[in-house]
PDB file of C-alpha atoms in Angstrom:
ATOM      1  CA  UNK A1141      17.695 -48.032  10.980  1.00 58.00           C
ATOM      2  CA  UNK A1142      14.330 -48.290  12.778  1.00 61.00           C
ATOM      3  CA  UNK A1143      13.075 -44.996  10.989  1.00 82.00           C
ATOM      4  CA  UNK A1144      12.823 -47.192   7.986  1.00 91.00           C
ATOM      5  CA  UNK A1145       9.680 -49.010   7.131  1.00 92.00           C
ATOM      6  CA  UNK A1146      12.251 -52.622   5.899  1.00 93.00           C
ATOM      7  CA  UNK A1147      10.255 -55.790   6.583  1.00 94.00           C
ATOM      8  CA  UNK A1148      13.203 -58.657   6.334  1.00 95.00           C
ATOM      9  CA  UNK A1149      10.570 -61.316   6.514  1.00 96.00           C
ATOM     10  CA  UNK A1150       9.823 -60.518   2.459  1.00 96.00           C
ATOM     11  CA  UNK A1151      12.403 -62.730   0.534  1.00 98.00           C
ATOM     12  CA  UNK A1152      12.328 -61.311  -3.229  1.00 98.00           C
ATOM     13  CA  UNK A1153      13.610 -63.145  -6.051  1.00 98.00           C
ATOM     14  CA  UNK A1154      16.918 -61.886  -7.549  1.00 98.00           C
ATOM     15  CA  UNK A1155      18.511 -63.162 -10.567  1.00 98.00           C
ATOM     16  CA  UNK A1156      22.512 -61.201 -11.009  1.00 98.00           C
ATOM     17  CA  UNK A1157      23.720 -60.528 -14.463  1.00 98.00           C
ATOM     18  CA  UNK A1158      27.550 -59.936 -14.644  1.00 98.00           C
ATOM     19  CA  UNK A1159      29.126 -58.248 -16.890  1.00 97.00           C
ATOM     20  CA  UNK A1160      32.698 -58.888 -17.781  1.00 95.00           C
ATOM     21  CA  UNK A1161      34.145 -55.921 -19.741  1.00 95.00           C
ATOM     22  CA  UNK A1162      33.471 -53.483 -16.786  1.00 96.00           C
ATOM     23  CA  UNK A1163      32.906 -55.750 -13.763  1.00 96.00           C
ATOM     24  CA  UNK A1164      29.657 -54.704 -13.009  1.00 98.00           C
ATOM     25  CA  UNK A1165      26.711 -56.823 -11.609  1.00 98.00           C
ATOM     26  CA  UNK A1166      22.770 -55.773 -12.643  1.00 98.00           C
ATOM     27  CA  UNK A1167      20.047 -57.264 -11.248  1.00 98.00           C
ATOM     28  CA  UNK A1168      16.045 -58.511 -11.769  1.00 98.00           C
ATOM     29  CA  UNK A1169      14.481 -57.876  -8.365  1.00 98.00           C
ATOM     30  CA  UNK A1170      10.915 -60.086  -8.039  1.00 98.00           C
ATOM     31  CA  UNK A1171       8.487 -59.254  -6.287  1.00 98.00           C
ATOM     32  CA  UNK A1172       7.114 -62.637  -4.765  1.00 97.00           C
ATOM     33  CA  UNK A1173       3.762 -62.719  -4.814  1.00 97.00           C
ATOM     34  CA  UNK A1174       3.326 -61.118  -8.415  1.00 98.00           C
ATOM     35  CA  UNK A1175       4.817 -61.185 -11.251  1.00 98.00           C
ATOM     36  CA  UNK A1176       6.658 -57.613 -11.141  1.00 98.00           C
ATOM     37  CA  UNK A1177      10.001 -56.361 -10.618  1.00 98.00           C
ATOM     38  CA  UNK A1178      12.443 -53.971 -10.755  1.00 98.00           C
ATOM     39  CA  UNK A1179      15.811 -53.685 -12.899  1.00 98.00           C
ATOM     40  CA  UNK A1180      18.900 -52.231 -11.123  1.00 98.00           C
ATOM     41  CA  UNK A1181      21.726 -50.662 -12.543  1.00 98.00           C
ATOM     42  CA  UNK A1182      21.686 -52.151 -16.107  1.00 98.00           C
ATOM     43  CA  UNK A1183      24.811 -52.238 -18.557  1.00 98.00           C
ATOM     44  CA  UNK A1184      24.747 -50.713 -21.950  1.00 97.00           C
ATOM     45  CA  UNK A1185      28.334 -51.653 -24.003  1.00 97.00           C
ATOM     46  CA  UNK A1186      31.311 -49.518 -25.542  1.00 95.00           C
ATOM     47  CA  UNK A1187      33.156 -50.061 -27.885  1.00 94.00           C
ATOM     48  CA  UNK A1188      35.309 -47.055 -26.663  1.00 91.00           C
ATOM     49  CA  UNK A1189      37.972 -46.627 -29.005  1.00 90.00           C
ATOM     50  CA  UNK A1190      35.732 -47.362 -31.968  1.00 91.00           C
ATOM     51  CA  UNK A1191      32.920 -44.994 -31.053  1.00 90.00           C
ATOM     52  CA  UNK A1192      30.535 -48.022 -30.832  1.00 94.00           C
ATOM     53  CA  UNK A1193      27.305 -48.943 -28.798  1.00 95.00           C
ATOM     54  CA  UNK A1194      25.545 -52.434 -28.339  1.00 97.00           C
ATOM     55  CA  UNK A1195      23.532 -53.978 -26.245  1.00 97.00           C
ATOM     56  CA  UNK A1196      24.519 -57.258 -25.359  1.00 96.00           C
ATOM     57  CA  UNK A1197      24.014 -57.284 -21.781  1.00 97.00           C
ATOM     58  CA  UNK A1198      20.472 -55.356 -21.651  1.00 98.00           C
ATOM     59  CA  UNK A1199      19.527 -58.362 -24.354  1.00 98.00           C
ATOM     60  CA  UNK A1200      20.406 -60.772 -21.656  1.00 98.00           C
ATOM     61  CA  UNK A1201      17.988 -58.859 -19.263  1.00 98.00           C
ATOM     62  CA  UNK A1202      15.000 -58.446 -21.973  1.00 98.00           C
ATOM     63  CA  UNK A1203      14.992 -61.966 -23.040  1.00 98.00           C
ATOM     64  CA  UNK A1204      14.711 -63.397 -19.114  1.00 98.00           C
ATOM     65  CA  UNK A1205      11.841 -60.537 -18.719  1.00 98.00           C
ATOM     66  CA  UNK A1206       9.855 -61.550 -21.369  1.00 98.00           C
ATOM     67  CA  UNK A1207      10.672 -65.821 -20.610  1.00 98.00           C
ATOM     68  CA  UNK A1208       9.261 -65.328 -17.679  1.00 98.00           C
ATOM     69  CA  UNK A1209       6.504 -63.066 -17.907  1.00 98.00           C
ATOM     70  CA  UNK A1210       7.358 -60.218 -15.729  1.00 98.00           C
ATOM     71  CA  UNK A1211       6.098 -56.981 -15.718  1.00 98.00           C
ATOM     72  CA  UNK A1212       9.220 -53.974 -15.163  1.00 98.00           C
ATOM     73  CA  UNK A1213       7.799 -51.223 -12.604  1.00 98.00           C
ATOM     74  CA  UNK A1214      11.237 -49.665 -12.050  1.00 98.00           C
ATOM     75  CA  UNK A1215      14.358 -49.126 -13.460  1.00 98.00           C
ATOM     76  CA  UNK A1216      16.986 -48.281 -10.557  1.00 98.00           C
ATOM     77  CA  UNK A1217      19.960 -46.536 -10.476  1.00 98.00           C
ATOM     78  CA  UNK A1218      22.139 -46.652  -7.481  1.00 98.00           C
ATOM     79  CA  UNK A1219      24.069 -43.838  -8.634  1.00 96.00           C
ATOM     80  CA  UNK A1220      25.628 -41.967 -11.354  1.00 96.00           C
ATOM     81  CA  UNK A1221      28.211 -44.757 -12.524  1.00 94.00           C
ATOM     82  CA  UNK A1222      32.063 -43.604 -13.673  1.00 92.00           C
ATOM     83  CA  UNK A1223      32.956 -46.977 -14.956  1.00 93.00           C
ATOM     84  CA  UNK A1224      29.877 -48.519 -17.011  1.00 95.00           C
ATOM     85  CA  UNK A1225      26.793 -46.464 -19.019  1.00 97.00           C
ATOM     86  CA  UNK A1226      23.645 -47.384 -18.191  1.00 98.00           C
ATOM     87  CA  UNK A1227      21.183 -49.258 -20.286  1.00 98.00           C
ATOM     88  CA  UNK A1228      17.885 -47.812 -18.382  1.00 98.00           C
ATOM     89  CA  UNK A1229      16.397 -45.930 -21.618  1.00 97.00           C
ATOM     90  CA  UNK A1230      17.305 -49.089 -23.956  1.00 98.00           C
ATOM     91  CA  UNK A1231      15.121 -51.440 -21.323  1.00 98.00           C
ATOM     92  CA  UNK A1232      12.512 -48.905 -20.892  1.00 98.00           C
ATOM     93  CA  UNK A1233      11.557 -48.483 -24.484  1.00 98.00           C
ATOM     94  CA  UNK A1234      11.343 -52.263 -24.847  1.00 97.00           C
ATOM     95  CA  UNK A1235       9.579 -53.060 -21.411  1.00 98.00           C
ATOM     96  CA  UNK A1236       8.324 -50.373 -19.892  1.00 98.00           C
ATOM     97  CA  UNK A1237       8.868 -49.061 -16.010  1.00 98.00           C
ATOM     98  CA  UNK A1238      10.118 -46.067 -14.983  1.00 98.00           C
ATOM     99  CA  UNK A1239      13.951 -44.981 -14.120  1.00 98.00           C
ATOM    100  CA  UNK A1240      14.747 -43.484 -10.516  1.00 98.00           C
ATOM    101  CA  UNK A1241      17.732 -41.951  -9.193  1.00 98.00           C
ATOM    102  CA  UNK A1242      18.639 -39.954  -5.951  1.00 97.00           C
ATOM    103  CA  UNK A1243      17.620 -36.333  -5.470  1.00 97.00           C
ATOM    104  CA  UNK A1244      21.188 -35.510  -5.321  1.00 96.00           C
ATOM    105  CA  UNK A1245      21.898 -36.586  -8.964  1.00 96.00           C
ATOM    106  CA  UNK A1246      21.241 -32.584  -9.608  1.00 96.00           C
ATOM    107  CA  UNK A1247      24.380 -32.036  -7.358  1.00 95.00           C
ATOM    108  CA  UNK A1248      25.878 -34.250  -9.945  1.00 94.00           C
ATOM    109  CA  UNK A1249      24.770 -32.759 -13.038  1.00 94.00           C
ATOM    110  CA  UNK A1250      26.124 -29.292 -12.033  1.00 93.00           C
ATOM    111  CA  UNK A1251      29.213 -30.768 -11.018  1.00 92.00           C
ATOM    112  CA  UNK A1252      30.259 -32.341 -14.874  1.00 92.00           C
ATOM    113  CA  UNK A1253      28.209 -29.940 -16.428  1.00 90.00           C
ATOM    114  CA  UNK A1254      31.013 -27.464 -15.988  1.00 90.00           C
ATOM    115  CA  UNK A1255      33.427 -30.284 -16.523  1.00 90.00           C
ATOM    116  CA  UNK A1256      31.712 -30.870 -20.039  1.00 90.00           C
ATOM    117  CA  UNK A1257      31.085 -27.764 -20.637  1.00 86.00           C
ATOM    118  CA  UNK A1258      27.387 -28.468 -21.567  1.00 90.00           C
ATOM    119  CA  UNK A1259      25.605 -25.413 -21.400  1.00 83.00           C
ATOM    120  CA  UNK A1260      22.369 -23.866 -20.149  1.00 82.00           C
ATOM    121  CA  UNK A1261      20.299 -26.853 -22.246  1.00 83.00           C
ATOM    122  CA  UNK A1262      21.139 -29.485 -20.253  1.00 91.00           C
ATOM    123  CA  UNK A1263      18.706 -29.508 -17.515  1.00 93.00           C
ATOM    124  CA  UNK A1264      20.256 -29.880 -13.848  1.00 95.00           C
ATOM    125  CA  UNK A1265      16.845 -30.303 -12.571  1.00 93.00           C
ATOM    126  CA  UNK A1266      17.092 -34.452 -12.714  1.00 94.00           C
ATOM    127  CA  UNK A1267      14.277 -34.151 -15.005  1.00 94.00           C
ATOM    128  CA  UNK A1268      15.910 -36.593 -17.179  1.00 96.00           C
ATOM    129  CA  UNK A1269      14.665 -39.177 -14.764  1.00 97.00           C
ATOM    130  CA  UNK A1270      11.103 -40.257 -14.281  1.00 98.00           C
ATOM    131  CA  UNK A1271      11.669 -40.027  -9.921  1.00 98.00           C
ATOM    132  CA  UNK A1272      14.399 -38.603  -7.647  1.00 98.00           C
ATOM    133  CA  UNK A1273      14.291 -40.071  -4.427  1.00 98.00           C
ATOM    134  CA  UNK A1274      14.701 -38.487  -1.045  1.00 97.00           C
ATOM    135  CA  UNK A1275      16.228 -40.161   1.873  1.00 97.00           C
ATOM    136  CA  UNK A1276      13.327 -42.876   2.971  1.00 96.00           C
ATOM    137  CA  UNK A1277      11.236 -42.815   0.159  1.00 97.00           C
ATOM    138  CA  UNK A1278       9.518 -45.644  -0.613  1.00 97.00           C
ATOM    139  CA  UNK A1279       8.381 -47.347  -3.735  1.00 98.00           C
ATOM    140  CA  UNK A1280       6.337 -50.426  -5.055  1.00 98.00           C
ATOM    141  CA  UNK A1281       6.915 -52.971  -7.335  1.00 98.00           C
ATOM    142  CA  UNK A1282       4.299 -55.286  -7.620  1.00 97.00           C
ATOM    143  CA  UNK A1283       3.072 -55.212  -3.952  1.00 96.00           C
ATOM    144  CA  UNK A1284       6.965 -55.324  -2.509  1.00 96.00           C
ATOM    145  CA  UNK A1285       7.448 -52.764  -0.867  1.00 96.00           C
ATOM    146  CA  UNK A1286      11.354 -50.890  -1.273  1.00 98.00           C
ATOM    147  CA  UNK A1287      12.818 -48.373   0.273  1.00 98.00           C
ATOM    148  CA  UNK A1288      15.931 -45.689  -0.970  1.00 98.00           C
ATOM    149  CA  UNK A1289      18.460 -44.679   1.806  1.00 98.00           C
ATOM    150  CA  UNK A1290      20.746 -42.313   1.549  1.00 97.00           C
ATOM    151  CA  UNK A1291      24.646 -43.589   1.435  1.00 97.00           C
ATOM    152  CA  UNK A1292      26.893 -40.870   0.174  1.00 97.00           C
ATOM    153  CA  UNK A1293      30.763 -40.661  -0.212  1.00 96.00           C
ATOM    154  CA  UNK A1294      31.480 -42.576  -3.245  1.00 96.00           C
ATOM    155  CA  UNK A1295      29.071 -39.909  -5.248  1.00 95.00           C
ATOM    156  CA  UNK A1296      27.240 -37.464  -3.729  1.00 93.00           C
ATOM    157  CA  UNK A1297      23.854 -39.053  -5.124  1.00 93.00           C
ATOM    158  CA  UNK A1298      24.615 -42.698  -3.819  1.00 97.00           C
ATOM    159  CA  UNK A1299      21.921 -44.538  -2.838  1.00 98.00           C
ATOM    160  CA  UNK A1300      21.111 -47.687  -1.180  1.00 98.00           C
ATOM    161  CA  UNK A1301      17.710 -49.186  -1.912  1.00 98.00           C
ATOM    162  CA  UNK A1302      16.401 -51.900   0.739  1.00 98.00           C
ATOM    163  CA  UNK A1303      13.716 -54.519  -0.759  1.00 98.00           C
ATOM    164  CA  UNK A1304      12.493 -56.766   1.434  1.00 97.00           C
ATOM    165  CA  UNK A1305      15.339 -58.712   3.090  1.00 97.00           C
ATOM    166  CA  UNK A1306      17.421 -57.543   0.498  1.00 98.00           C
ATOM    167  CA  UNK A1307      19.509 -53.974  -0.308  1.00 98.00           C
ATOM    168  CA  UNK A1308      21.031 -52.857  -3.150  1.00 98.00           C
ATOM    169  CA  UNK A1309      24.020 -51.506  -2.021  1.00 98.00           C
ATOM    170  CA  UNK A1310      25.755 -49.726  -5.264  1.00 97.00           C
ATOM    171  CA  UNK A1311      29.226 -49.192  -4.998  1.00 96.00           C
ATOM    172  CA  UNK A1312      29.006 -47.986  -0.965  1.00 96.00           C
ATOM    173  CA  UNK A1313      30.297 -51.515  -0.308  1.00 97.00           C
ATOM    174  CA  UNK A1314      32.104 -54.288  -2.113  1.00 97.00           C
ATOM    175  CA  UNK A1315      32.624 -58.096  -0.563  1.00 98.00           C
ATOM    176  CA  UNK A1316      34.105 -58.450   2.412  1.00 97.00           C
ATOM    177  CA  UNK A1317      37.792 -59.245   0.914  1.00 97.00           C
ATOM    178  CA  UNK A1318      37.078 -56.232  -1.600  1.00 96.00           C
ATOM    179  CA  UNK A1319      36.543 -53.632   0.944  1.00 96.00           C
ATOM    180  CA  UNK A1320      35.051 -50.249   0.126  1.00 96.00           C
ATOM    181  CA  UNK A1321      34.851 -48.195  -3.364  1.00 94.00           C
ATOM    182  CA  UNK A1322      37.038 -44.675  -3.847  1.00 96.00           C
ATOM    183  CA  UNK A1323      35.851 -41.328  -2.663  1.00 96.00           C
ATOM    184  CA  UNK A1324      38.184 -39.292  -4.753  1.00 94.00           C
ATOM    185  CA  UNK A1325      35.363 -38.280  -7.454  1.00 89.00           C
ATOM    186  CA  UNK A1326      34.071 -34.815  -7.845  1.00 88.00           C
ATOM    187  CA  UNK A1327      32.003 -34.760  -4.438  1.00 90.00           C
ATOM    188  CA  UNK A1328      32.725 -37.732  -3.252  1.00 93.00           C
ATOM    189  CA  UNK A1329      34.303 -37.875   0.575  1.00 96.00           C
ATOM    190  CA  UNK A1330      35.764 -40.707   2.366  1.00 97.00           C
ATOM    191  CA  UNK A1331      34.546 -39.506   5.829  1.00 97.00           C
ATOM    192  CA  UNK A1332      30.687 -39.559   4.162  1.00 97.00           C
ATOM    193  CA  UNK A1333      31.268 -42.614   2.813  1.00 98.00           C
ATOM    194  CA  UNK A1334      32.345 -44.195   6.319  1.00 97.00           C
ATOM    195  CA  UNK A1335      29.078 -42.710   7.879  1.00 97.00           C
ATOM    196  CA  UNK A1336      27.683 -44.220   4.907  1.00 97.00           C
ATOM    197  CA  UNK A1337      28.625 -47.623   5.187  1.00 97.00           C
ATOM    198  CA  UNK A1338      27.948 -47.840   9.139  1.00 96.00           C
ATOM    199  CA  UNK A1339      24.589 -47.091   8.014  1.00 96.00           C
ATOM    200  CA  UNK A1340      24.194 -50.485   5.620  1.00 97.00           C
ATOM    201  CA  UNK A1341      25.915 -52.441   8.371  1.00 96.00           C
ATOM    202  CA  UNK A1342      23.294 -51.058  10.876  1.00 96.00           C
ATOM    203  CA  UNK A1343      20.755 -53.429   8.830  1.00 97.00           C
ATOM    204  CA  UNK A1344      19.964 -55.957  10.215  1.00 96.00           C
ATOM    205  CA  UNK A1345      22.591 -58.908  10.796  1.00 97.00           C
ATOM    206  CA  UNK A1346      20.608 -61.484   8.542  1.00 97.00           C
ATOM    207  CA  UNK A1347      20.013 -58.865   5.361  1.00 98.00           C
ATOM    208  CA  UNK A1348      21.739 -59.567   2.063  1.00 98.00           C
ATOM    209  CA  UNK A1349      23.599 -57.029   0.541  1.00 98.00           C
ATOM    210  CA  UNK A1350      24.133 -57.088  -3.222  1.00 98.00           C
ATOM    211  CA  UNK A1351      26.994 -55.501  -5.135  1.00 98.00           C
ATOM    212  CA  UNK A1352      27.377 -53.594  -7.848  1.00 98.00           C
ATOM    213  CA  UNK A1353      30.895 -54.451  -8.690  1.00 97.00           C
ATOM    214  CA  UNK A1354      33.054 -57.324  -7.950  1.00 97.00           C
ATOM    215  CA  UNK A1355      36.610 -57.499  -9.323  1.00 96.00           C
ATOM    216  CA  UNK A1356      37.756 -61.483  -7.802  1.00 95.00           C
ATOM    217  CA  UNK A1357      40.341 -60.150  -5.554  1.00 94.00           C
ATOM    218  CA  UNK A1358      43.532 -62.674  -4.966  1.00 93.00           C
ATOM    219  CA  UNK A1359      41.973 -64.886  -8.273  1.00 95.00           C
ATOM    220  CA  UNK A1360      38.844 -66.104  -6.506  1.00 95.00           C
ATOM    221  CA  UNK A1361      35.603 -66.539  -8.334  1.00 97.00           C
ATOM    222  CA  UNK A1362      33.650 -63.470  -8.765  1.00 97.00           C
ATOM    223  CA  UNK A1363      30.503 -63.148  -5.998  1.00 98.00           C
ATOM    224  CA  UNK A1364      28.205 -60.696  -5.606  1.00 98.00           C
ATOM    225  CA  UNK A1365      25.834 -61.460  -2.880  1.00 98.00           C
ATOM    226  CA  UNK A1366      26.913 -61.308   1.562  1.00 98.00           C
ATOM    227  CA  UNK A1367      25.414 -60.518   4.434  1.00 98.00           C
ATOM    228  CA  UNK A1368      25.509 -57.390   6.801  1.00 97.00           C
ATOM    229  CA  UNK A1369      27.190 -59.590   9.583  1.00 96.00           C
ATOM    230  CA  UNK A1370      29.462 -61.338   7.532  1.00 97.00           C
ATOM    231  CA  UNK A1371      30.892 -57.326   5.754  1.00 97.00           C
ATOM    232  CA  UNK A1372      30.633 -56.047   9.739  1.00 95.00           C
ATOM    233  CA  UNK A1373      33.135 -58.909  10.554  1.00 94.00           C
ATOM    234  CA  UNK A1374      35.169 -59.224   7.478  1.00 95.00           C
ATOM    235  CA  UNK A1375      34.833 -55.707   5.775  1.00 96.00           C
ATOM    236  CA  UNK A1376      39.009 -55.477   5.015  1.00 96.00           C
ATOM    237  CA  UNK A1377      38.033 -51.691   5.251  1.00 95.00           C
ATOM    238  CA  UNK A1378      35.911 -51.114   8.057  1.00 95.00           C
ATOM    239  CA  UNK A1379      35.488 -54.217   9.451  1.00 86.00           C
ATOM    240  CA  UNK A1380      36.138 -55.052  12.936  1.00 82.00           C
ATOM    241  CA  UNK A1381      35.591 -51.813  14.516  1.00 82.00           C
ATOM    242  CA  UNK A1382      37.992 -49.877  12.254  1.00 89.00           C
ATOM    243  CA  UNK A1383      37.682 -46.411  13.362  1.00 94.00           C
ATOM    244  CA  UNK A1384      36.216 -43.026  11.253  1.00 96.00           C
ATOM    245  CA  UNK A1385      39.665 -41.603  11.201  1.00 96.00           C
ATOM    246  CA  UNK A1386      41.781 -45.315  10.239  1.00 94.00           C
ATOM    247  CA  UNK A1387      39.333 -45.185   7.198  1.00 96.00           C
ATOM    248  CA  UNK A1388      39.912 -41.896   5.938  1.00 97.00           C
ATOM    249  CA  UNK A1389      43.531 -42.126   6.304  1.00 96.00           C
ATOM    250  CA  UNK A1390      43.661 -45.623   4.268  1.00 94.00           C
ATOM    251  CA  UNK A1391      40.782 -44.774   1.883  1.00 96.00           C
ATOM    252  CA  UNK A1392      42.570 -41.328   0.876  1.00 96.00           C
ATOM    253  CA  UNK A1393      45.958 -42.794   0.843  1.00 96.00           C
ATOM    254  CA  UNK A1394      44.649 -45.194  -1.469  1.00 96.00           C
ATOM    255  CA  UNK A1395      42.661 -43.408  -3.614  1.00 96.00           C
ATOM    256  CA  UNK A1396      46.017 -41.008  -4.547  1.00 96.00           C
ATOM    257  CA  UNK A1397      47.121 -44.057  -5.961  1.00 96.00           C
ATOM    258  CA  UNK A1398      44.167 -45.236  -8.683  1.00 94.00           C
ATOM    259  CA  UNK A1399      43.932 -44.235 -12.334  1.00 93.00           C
ATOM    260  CA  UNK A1400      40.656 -43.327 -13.493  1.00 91.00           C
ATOM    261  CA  UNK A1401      38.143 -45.865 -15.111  1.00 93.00           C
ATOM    262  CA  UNK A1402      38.788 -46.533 -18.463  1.00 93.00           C
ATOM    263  CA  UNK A1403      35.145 -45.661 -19.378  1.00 93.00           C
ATOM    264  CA  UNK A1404      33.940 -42.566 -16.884  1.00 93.00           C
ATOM    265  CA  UNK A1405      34.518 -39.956 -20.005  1.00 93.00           C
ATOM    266  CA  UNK A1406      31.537 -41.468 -22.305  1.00 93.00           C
ATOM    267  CA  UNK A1407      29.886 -43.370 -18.169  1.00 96.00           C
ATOM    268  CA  UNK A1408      29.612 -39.743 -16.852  1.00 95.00           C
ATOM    269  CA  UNK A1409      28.043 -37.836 -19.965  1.00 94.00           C
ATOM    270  CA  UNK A1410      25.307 -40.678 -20.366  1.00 96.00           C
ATOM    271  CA  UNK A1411      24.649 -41.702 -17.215  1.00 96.00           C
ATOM    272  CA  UNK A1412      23.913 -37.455 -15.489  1.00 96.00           C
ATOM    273  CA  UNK A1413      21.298 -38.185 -18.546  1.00 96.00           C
ATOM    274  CA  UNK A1414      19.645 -40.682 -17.216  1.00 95.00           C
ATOM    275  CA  UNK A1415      21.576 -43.240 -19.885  1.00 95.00           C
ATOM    276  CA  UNK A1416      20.587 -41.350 -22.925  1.00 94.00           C
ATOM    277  CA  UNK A1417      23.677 -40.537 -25.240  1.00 93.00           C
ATOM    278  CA  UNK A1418      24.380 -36.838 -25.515  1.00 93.00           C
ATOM    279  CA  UNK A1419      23.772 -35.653 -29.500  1.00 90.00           C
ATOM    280  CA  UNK A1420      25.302 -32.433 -31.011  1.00 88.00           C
ATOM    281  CA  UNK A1421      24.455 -29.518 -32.785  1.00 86.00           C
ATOM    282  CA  UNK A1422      22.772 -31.264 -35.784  1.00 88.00           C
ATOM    283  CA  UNK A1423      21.689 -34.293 -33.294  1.00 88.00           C
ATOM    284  CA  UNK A1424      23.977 -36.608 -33.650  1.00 92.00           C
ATOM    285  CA  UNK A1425      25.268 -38.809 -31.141  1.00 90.00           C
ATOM    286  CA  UNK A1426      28.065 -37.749 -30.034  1.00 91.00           C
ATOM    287  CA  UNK A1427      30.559 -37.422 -26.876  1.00 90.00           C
ATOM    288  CA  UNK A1428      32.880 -34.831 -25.286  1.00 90.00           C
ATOM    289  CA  UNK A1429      36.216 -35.446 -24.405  1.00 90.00           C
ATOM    290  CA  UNK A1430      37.398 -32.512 -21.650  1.00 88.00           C
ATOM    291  CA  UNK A1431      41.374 -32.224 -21.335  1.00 87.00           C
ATOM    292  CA  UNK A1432      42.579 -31.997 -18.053  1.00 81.00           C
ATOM    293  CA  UNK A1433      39.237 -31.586 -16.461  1.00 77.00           C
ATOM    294  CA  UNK A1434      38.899 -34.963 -14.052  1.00 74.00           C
TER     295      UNK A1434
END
């Protein structure tokens, strides 16, 4: 990991927001010396089978913004989430900053394009997005420093994005005792996603990782926040030198096995648009439901 400019001695400030209804963990990232930050991977609710949006949990995040007098440089998206739409826009229009992605989103928007049928005026460009990050691209927010590395498998636009002594893992990794995320998606690929997470654990031992999603596995409390060591020797997935080959066997075994998330139908439409809600012909919101196309 040496070809990437991560300075562990930085310590930012991170305060997790979990939501409930689709077990998913956002985060304020603080920059230390200023009064800037970052917001990763917000939440915007569904009322699914009613048809209805709120916006509950991207309250929670506006209200401890404005308490405590932060500025929002970035909105972050680890990846193109199946199982929770993103609140990025919402934020945004209320706070500012500006909402990044991986290149590779436009990978993704071609992909369920076709699957939603959306036709030549949706853009595949990622121009929905204000910046698409390469592989070691860094960012500021405040004067932090934060860098996005490329972890692939789970989506083909995964990211992992490395802020001080702290990275933002998405759903590459779960806890230790949670193991690893499914590679069964359109483009995903359990042998990427492998070479993917031996690239977090090559971090340095000390670095926290933060999740994405945390489900309590076995009835324990949910937690959010490890340490490369600790998922190197306790990883139920990879840990403990598990080989390449032991992985993909388990990881597609498993995944044969999982339904898909309740919510990637309306996650997938909003989220390839950067969390705006698609509108039809007369622009209304509205969303697509494709029969046998996942």
């Amino acid at each position: 990991m040496s070809d990437y400019p991560i300075d562990i001695t930085v310590i930012p400030e991170v305060k997790a927001f979990f939501d409930e209804a689709t077990n998913t963990i956002s985060y304020v990232v603080k920059d230390p010396a200023s009064e800037h930050c970052a917001v990763i991977d917000s939440v915007m609710d569904i009322d699914y089978a009613a048809g209805r949006i709120t916006y509950d949990n991207a309250d929670e995040i506006i209200a401890y913004v404005r308490e405590h007098g932060l500025t929002v440089d970035w909105l972050i998206e680890t990846h193109v989430h199946a199982d929770h739409l993103s609140a990025a826009p919402y934020i945004q229009q209320q706070l500012g900053g500006k909402i990044g992605i991986g290149v590779h989103i436009k990978t993704v928007q071609d992909t369920f394009g076709k699957v939603f049928n959306e036709g030549t005026e949706f853009q595949r460009d990622g121009s929905q997005f204000d910046a698409l990050f390469e592989d070691g691209d860094t960012y500021k927010i405040g004067g932090l420093n934060a860098v996005a590395i490329f972890t692939p498998g789970h989506t083909p636009a995964c990211m992992t994005h490395v802020i001080g002594n702290a990275a933002f893992v998405g759903d590459t990794l779960f806890m230790p005792d949670g193991g690893s995320a499914r590679a069964d998606f359109p483009g995903g690929d359990a042998g990427v996603l492998y070479e993917s997470i031996m690239k977090v654990l090559a971090l340095p031992d000390e670095m926290r990782l933060f999740m994405c999603h945390d489900y309590g596995p076995n009835g324990r409390d949910i937690q959010w926040e490890t340490t490369v060591a600790d998922e190197r020797a306790h990883n139920i997935h990879v840990g403990k030198g598990k080989t390449k080959e032991d992985f993909i066997k388990f990881r597609t075994e498993r995944d044969a096995t999982l339904d898909m998330p309740k919510l990637i139908i309306p996650s997938l439409q909003v989220n390839m648009r950067a969390g705006e809600i698609p509108t039809d012909k007369d622009g209304k919101p509205m969303l697509k439901v494709p029969l046998n196309g996942l």
